[in-house]
């Protein structure tokens, strides 16, 4: 039986990054994956293909609706959906193949098949090619998560779908109904709206991206409505019936009024749940806490020698959080001081404008009894945003009212996904709003909006 210092089960961003870091630290490492391609949800059916389609659909939208403002009059703009899809698939293939190369480079043994815990450091790897057992001094569970299904609306892979199918519709739906205005609902709703579908989003809570700062979430809702998306907020789906090629949902608003909405596709994007039922966790005695694998500060589960990271455990289900946990765990296993700062994990929704946040918003800080002050600045006061023709949105900086320490930064605007990195570094370095405000920012850049918002904390924005 082959034996390893570390066996990682699951080759998503948490697992493959953990395997690389462990191998860098000299641990003999195996990575077990059931799917043909490495990379997990993120690379195959999540972050990467959705970003490819968001970029293509945004370009289509800009050419159809915004290029004239630049003095560019395209003769005709046509959609070639199969080509758009094959570009996306090419990007996914390049990246997933690249992970295979990284595994070879780092001498990580990739074992194909479903990994199942067999107790006392053993993992069974079963595939069509046969079963084998391997031995590991440590085992890291990194199997990720799957979409949550609504009990009265089972997925059928055709009319009622998850994000996986919504990333590869072979034609633009006439009417896509999206349930859930979180990251997946807003991103994939945006893609198909830009490509010409009627899109209606039904959300249980009274606002879109409910985790975000209220002002930014309201602003985003307005922008998406202006782009043509339809929202039913504070509304729940109470029943569903399939009728030939269509699905009709009964949607009830907060006042109890009912409305029937009919579409040809329904994307259910109401969250994801950890994959805890297929790797022998219950049989091995791995304890769960609220459906997630219970771990201590060192990612140790209730079973000695078995660890878990990423979507399986506490915290947001985000690829970069899983990656950082993978690195921290590998370092701890190698006797180094691995650590994840959960206060400084950015969260991005790649709509237009983009929404990117890190740390606490004002309401969250107040709920914790922390005295806050904040400053905001709008992109419309920024030269670079004006030149881009993308000046919707704002940056809000939240700081401790007495110490000025940065508590959170919230951005709705162009390239917010890239801009947030500066705020993450600042929070990681325990900077104050004053530190950000006094840092020289290149002119003209979008990042000046962040500096102005930091200045506004002390009511001294220059251009506002
Ligand atoms: P989510 O948790 O982000 O949003 C789900 C939304 O559905 C919430 O707003 C919730 O209030 C609503 N909801 C729940 N039950 C409902 C019901 N019965 N009817 C109507 N609305 C309902 O989950 P989502 O969008 O499915 O994403 C899953 C995970 O993947 C999340 O953790 C998300 O952070 C992550 N993800 C991250 C992305 C990114 O970083 N850009 C992109 C896509 C997903």
GROMACS .gro file of N, CA, C and O in nm, residues 55 58 348 350-356 379 388 390 411-421 446:
model
  100
   55UNK      N    1  -1.729   3.852  -1.885
   55UNK     CA    2  -1.646   3.941  -1.966
   55UNK      C    3  -1.703   3.949  -2.108
   55UNK      O    4  -1.717   4.059  -2.164
   58UNK      N    5  -2.037   4.130  -2.117
   58UNK     CA    6  -2.018   4.273  -2.091
   58UNK      C    7  -1.970   4.343  -2.218
   58UNK      O    8  -2.018   4.451  -2.253
  348UNK      N    9  -1.638   3.941  -0.343
  348UNK     CA   10  -1.662   4.017  -0.468
  348UNK      C   11  -1.780   3.956  -0.543
  348UNK      O   12  -1.791   3.835  -0.554
  350UNK      N   13  -1.923   3.989  -0.926
  350UNK     CA   14  -1.873   4.046  -1.053
  350UNK      C   15  -1.986   4.091  -1.143
  350UNK      O   16  -1.994   4.053  -1.260
  351UNK      N   17  -2.076   4.172  -1.088
  351UNK     CA   18  -2.180   4.236  -1.169
  351UNK      C   19  -2.118   4.358  -1.235
  351UNK      O   20  -2.000   4.385  -1.221
  352UNK      N   21  -2.202   4.438  -1.302
  352UNK     CA   22  -2.155   4.571  -1.344
  352UNK      C   23  -2.249   4.672  -1.283
  352UNK      O   24  -2.366   4.668  -1.314
  353UNK      N   25  -2.209   4.765  -1.201
  353UNK     CA   26  -2.075   4.774  -1.147
  353UNK      C   27  -2.044   4.655  -1.055
  353UNK      O   28  -2.135   4.588  -1.007
  354UNK      N   29  -1.914   4.633  -1.031
  354UNK     CA   30  -1.875   4.525  -0.941
  354UNK      C   31  -1.894   4.568  -0.795
  354UNK      O   32  -1.879   4.686  -0.761
  355UNK      N   33  -1.919   4.467  -0.712
  355UNK     CA   34  -1.935   4.491  -0.569
  355UNK      C   35  -1.821   4.419  -0.497
  355UNK      O   36  -1.804   4.299  -0.517
  356UNK      N   37  -1.743   4.490  -0.420
  356UNK     CA   38  -1.631   4.425  -0.351
  356UNK      C   39  -1.623   4.481  -0.210
  356UNK      O   40  -1.626   4.603  -0.190
  379UNK      N   41  -1.766   5.753  -0.767
  379UNK     CA   42  -1.682   5.742  -0.887
  379UNK      C   43  -1.708   5.857  -0.985
  379UNK      O   44  -1.621   5.889  -1.066
  388UNK      N   45  -1.319   5.632  -1.859
  388UNK     CA   46  -1.363   5.496  -1.893
  388UNK      C   47  -1.510   5.494  -1.935
  388UNK      O   48  -1.556   5.399  -1.995
  390UNK      N   49  -1.730   5.480  -1.710
  390UNK     CA   50  -1.784   5.387  -1.609
  390UNK      C   51  -1.776   5.455  -1.473
  390UNK      O   52  -1.683   5.432  -1.396
  411UNK      N   53  -1.686   4.870  -0.180
  411UNK     CA   54  -1.672   4.936  -0.310
  411UNK      C   55  -1.780   4.884  -0.405
  411UNK      O   56  -1.798   4.764  -0.420
  412UNK      N   57  -1.851   4.977  -0.467
  412UNK     CA   58  -1.938   4.941  -0.579
  412UNK      C   59  -1.890   5.027  -0.694
  412UNK      O   60  -1.899   5.150  -0.688
  413UNK      N   61  -1.835   4.965  -0.797
  413UNK     CA   62  -1.786   5.047  -0.906
  413UNK      C   63  -1.704   4.966  -1.004
  413UNK      O   64  -1.689   4.844  -0.989
  414UNK      N   65  -1.649   5.036  -1.106
  414UNK     CA   66  -1.568   4.967  -1.206
  414UNK      C   67  -1.443   4.907  -1.143
  414UNK      O   68  -1.379   4.971  -1.060
  415UNK      N   69  -1.411   4.784  -1.180
  415UNK     CA   70  -1.289   4.717  -1.132
  415UNK      C   71  -1.278   4.715  -0.979
  415UNK      O   72  -1.167   4.717  -0.925
  416UNK      N   73  -1.391   4.710  -0.912
  416UNK     CA   74  -1.389   4.703  -0.765
  416UNK      C   75  -1.315   4.577  -0.721
  416UNK      O   76  -1.249   4.575  -0.616
  417UNK      N   77  -1.324   4.470  -0.803
  417UNK     CA   78  -1.258   4.343  -0.768
  417UNK      C   79  -1.107   4.360  -0.754
  417UNK      O   80  -1.045   4.293  -0.671
  418UNK      N   81  -1.048   4.446  -0.836
  418UNK     CA   82  -0.904   4.471  -0.824
  418UNK      C   83  -0.874   4.576  -0.718
  418UNK      O   84  -0.777   4.565  -0.644
  419UNK      N   85  -0.962   4.676  -0.711
  419UNK     CA   86  -0.938   4.784  -0.613
  419UNK      C   87  -0.939   4.736  -0.469
  419UNK      O   88  -0.871   4.791  -0.383
  420UNK      N   89  -1.020   4.633  -0.442
  420UNK     CA   90  -1.036   4.591  -0.301
  420UNK      C   91  -0.904   4.540  -0.242
  420UNK      O   92  -0.885   4.545  -0.120
  421UNK      N   93  -0.812   4.495  -0.329
  421UNK     CA   94  -0.686   4.437  -0.278
  421UNK      C   95  -0.610   4.536  -0.189
  421UNK      O   96  -0.554   4.498  -0.086
  446UNK      N   97  -0.854   5.481  -1.072
  446UNK     CA   98  -0.976   5.454  -0.994
  446UNK      C   99  -0.944   5.450  -0.845
  446UNK      O  100  -1.028   5.483  -0.761
   0.00000   0.00000   0.00000
